[in-house]
Amino acid sequence: MSLVIQHLAKRYGDTTVFANVSLTVERGEFVAIVGESGVGKSTLLNCMAALDTWDAGSITLDGTALGSLSAEQAALLRREKVGFVFQAFHVLPHLDVAQNVGLPLLLLGRPDAARVGAMLDAVGLGGLGARLPQTLSGGQLQRVAIARALVHRPALLLADEPTGNLDPGTAAKVMDVLIAQTRLEGASLVLVTHSETAAQRADRVLHLAAD
Ligand code: ADP
Ligand code: MG
């Protein structure tokens, strides 16, 4: 896996969000992107997953130019190669914990209860598979999201302020789980955050600044 971004620019009308962003993420590398609120971190991360469009430049994931994909092709590539962790967890409330974690495998037509169980154990949620999300704490919900993001062994894990809704103690523990599991699975990790503390643990820190 490698992710190559060259001279990427994003505008809304006359307003430039970012311009001339270039970076390469190698296989297994952990890169943090730090910047103030509003500089375009989430937008950049969404572009990396072809969830958003851009106005200039290119993004290549594993040799595939994301800009040339149809919406359906982009969805398939995401399903296979990308995992996402969001600030607000986005755990589905009507599915139990194991069903949430197993969802990416189900979408790929590869349901695997043993793999789901192993991921729950790995993130410290062994035995909680039958619980509904509403019975879990914020830290536990983000562990569900981390297990779900890695269960299908994606090449690339994208995390958008994953500890932003957690108290500092819980945030540190969730970062531990996120980093350890990503390394174990051999995935590349791109973390966007305004937290210098979270970013300190990356192999490389890039700063995104307003123009
Ligand atoms: P960050 O994640 O760094 O806080 P975002 O990527 O969410 O920043 O947003 C970057 C900028 O783009 C912000 O100034 C935001 O207001 C603007 N923006 C985001 N989405 C839209 C949109 N749909 N239309 C216009 N401006 C937008
Ligand atoms: Mg954001």
Coordinates of C-alpha atoms and ligand atoms in Angstrom, one line a residue:
M1 CA 0.0 0.0 0.0
S2 CA 1.2 3.5 -0.7
L3 CA -0.8 6.7 -0.7
V4 CA 0.6 9.5 -2.9
I5 CA -0.9 12.9 -2.9
Q6 CA 0.4 15.5 -5.3
H7 CA -0.3 19.2 -5.4
L8 CA -3.9 18.8 -4.1
A9 CA -6.1 21.8 -3.9
K10 CA -9.6 22.2 -2.7
R11 CA -11.8 25.3 -3.1
Y12 CA -15.4 26.3 -2.3
G13 CA -16.2 29.0 -4.8
D14 CA -13.6 31.7 -4.4
T15 CA -12.5 30.3 -1.0
T16 CA -9.4 28.1 -1.0
V17 CA -9.5 25.5 1.7
F18 CA -6.0 24.2 0.9
A19 CA -3.6 24.3 -2.0
N20 CA -0.5 22.5 -3.2
V21 CA -0.7 19.7 -0.6
S22 CA 1.7 16.9 -1.4
L23 CA 2.5 13.9 0.8
T24 CA 3.3 10.2 0.5
V25 CA 2.3 7.6 3.1
E26 CA 4.3 4.3 3.0
R27 CA 3.0 0.9 3.9
G28 CA 2.7 0.5 7.7
E29 CA 3.6 4.2 8.3
F30 CA 1.7 6.3 10.8
V31 CA 1.4 9.9 9.7
A32 CA -0.3 12.6 11.8
I33 CA -1.7 15.7 10.1
V34 CA -2.1 18.6 12.6
G35 CA -3.8 21.9 12.1
E36 CA -6.2 24.4 13.6
S37 CA -9.9 23.9 13.3
G38 CA -11.2 24.8 9.9
V39 CA -7.9 24.4 7.9
G40 CA -9.3 21.5 6.0
K41 CA -8.1 18.4 7.8
S42 CA -11.4 16.5 7.5
T43 CA -11.7 17.6 3.9
L44 CA -8.2 16.3 3.1
L45 CA -9.0 12.9 4.9
N46 CA -12.2 12.6 3.0
C47 CA -10.4 13.2 -0.3
M48 CA -8.0 10.3 0.6
A49 CA -11.0 8.0 0.7
A50 CA -12.6 9.5 -2.4
L51 CA -15.4 10.6 -0.2
D52 CA -14.9 14.2 -1.4
T53 CA -13.7 15.8 -4.7
W54 CA -10.9 18.2 -5.2
D55 CA -10.1 21.0 -7.7
A56 CA -6.4 20.3 -8.7
G57 CA -3.8 17.6 -8.1
S58 CA -4.0 13.9 -7.7
I59 CA -4.3 11.1 -5.1
T60 CA -3.1 7.6 -5.9
L61 CA -3.9 4.7 -3.6
D62 CA -2.0 1.5 -4.4
G63 CA -1.4 2.7 -7.9
T64 CA -5.1 3.6 -8.5
A65 CA -5.8 7.3 -9.3
L66 CA -8.8 8.1 -7.1
G67 CA -9.9 11.0 -9.3
S68 CA -10.6 8.7 -12.2
L69 CA -13.0 6.4 -10.3
S70 CA -16.8 6.3 -10.7
A71 CA -18.7 6.6 -7.4
E72 CA -19.3 2.9 -7.5
Q73 CA -15.7 2.1 -8.1
A74 CA -14.7 4.4 -5.3
A75 CA -17.2 2.7 -2.9
L76 CA -15.8 -0.7 -3.8
L77 CA -12.2 0.4 -3.3
R78 CA -13.1 2.0 0.1
R79 CA -14.8 -1.2 1.2
E80 CA -11.8 -3.3 0.4
K81 CA -8.9 -1.1 1.3
V82 CA -9.9 1.7 3.8
G83 CA -11.1 1.8 7.4
F84 CA -12.4 4.9 9.0
V85 CA -12.6 6.1 12.7
F86 CA -14.5 9.3 13.4
Q87 CA -14.7 11.7 16.4
A88 CA -18.3 10.9 16.9
F89 CA -17.9 7.1 16.8
H90 CA -20.7 6.5 14.2
V91 CA -21.5 3.1 15.7
L92 CA -25.0 2.0 14.5
P93 CA -27.4 2.1 17.4
H94 CA -29.7 -0.7 16.4
L95 CA -26.9 -3.3 15.8
D96 CA -25.2 -5.0 18.7
V97 CA -21.4 -4.6 19.2
A98 CA -20.5 -7.7 17.2
Q99 CA -22.8 -6.8 14.4
N100 CA -21.2 -3.4 14.2
V101 CA -17.7 -4.8 14.1
G102 CA -18.8 -7.5 11.5
L103 CA -20.4 -5.0 9.1
P104 CA -17.4 -4.4 6.8
L105 CA -17.0 -8.2 6.4
L106 CA -20.7 -8.6 5.7
L107 CA -20.5 -5.9 3.0
L108 CA -17.6 -7.7 1.4
G109 CA -19.6 -11.0 1.4
R110 CA -17.1 -12.5 3.9
P111 CA -18.9 -12.8 7.2
D112 CA -16.5 -14.2 9.8
A113 CA -17.6 -14.5 13.5
A114 CA -14.2 -15.8 14.6
R115 CA -12.5 -12.8 13.2
V116 CA -15.1 -10.5 14.8
G117 CA -14.5 -12.2 18.2
A118 CA -10.7 -11.9 17.8
M119 CA -11.0 -8.2 17.1
L120 CA -13.3 -7.6 20.1
D121 CA -10.7 -9.4 22.3
A122 CA -7.9 -7.4 20.7
V123 CA -9.5 -4.0 21.6
G124 CA -10.5 -5.1 25.1
L125 CA -14.2 -5.7 24.5
G126 CA -14.2 -9.5 24.7
G127 CA -17.6 -10.7 26.0
L128 CA -19.4 -7.5 25.0
G129 CA -20.4 -8.6 21.5
A130 CA -24.1 -8.9 22.3
R131 CA -24.4 -5.5 24.0
L132 CA -26.2 -2.6 22.3
P133 CA -24.1 0.6 21.8
Q134 CA -26.2 2.6 24.2
T135 CA -25.0 0.5 27.1
L136 CA -21.3 1.4 26.3
S137 CA -19.1 4.3 27.4
G138 CA -17.5 6.7 24.9
G139 CA -14.1 4.9 25.2
Q140 CA -15.8 1.6 24.6
L141 CA -17.7 2.9 21.6
Q142 CA -14.5 4.2 20.0
R143 CA -13.0 0.7 20.6
V144 CA -15.9 -0.8 18.7
A145 CA -15.2 1.7 15.9
I146 CA -11.5 0.8 15.8
A147 CA -12.3 -2.9 15.7
R148 CA -14.8 -2.3 12.9
A149 CA -12.3 -0.1 11.0
L150 CA -9.7 -2.9 11.0
V151 CA -11.7 -6.1 10.9
H152 CA -11.4 -6.5 7.1
R153 CA -7.6 -5.8 7.2
P154 CA -7.7 -2.6 5.2
A155 CA -4.4 -1.3 3.8
L156 CA -5.2 2.3 5.0
L157 CA -6.8 3.5 8.2
L158 CA -8.1 7.1 8.3
A159 CA -8.8 8.6 11.7
D160 CA -10.5 12.0 12.1
E161 CA -10.0 13.4 15.6
P162 CA -10.7 9.9 17.1
T163 CA -10.1 11.1 20.7
G164 CA -11.9 14.4 20.3
N165 CA -14.9 13.4 22.3
L166 CA -13.0 11.6 25.1
D167 CA -11.5 12.7 28.4
P168 CA -7.7 12.8 28.4
G169 CA -7.2 9.5 30.3
T170 CA -9.6 7.6 28.1
A171 CA -8.2 9.3 25.0
A172 CA -4.7 8.1 25.8
K173 CA -5.9 4.5 26.2
V174 CA -7.9 4.6 23.0
M175 CA -4.8 6.0 21.1
D176 CA -2.8 3.0 22.5
V177 CA -5.4 0.6 21.1
L178 CA -5.6 2.4 17.8
I179 CA -1.9 2.5 17.3
A180 CA -1.2 -1.1 18.6
Q181 CA -3.9 -2.7 16.5
T182 CA -3.0 -0.7 13.3
R183 CA 0.6 -1.8 13.7
L184 CA -0.5 -5.4 14.3
E185 CA -2.6 -5.5 11.2
G186 CA 0.2 -3.8 9.2
A187 CA -2.1 -1.0 8.0
S188 CA -1.0 2.6 7.3
L189 CA -2.5 5.1 9.6
V190 CA -3.3 8.7 8.8
L191 CA -4.5 10.6 11.9
V192 CA -5.9 14.1 11.6
T193 CA -6.1 16.0 14.9
H194 CA -5.6 19.4 16.5
S195 CA -4.1 17.5 19.5
E196 CA -0.3 17.8 19.5
T197 CA -0.3 15.1 22.3
A198 CA -2.0 12.5 20.0
A199 CA 0.2 13.5 17.1
Q200 CA 3.5 13.1 19.1
R201 CA 3.1 9.3 18.7
A202 CA 3.2 9.3 14.9
D203 CA 6.2 8.4 12.8
R204 CA 5.9 11.7 11.0
V205 CA 3.9 14.9 11.8
L206 CA 2.7 17.1 9.0
H207 CA 1.2 20.6 9.6
L208 CA -1.7 21.8 7.6
A209 CA -1.9 25.6 7.8
A210 CA -4.3 28.2 6.4
D211 CA -3.2 29.8 3.2
Ligands
ADP1 P1 -11.1 20.9 9.8 O1 -11.4 19.4 9.8 O2 -9.6 21.1 9.7 O3 -11.7 21.5 11.0 P2 -12.8 21.0 7.5 O4 -12.2 20.2 6.5 O5 -14.0 20.5 8.2 O6 -11.7 21.6 8.5 O7 -13.3 22.4 6.8 C1 -12.4 23.2 6.1 C2 -13.0 24.4 5.6 O8 -14.0 24.1 4.6 C3 -13.8 25.2 6.7 O9 -13.5 26.5 6.6 C4 -15.3 24.9 6.4 O10 -16.1 25.9 6.7 C5 -15.2 24.7 4.9 N1 -16.3 23.8 4.3 C6 -16.4 22.5 4.6 N2 -17.5 22.0 4.0 C7 -18.0 23.0 3.2 C8 -19.1 23.1 2.3 N3 -19.9 22.1 2.0 N4 -19.3 24.3 1.7 C9 -18.5 25.4 2.0 N5 -17.5 25.3 2.8 C10 -17.2 24.2 3.5
MG2 MG -12.4 18.2 11.1

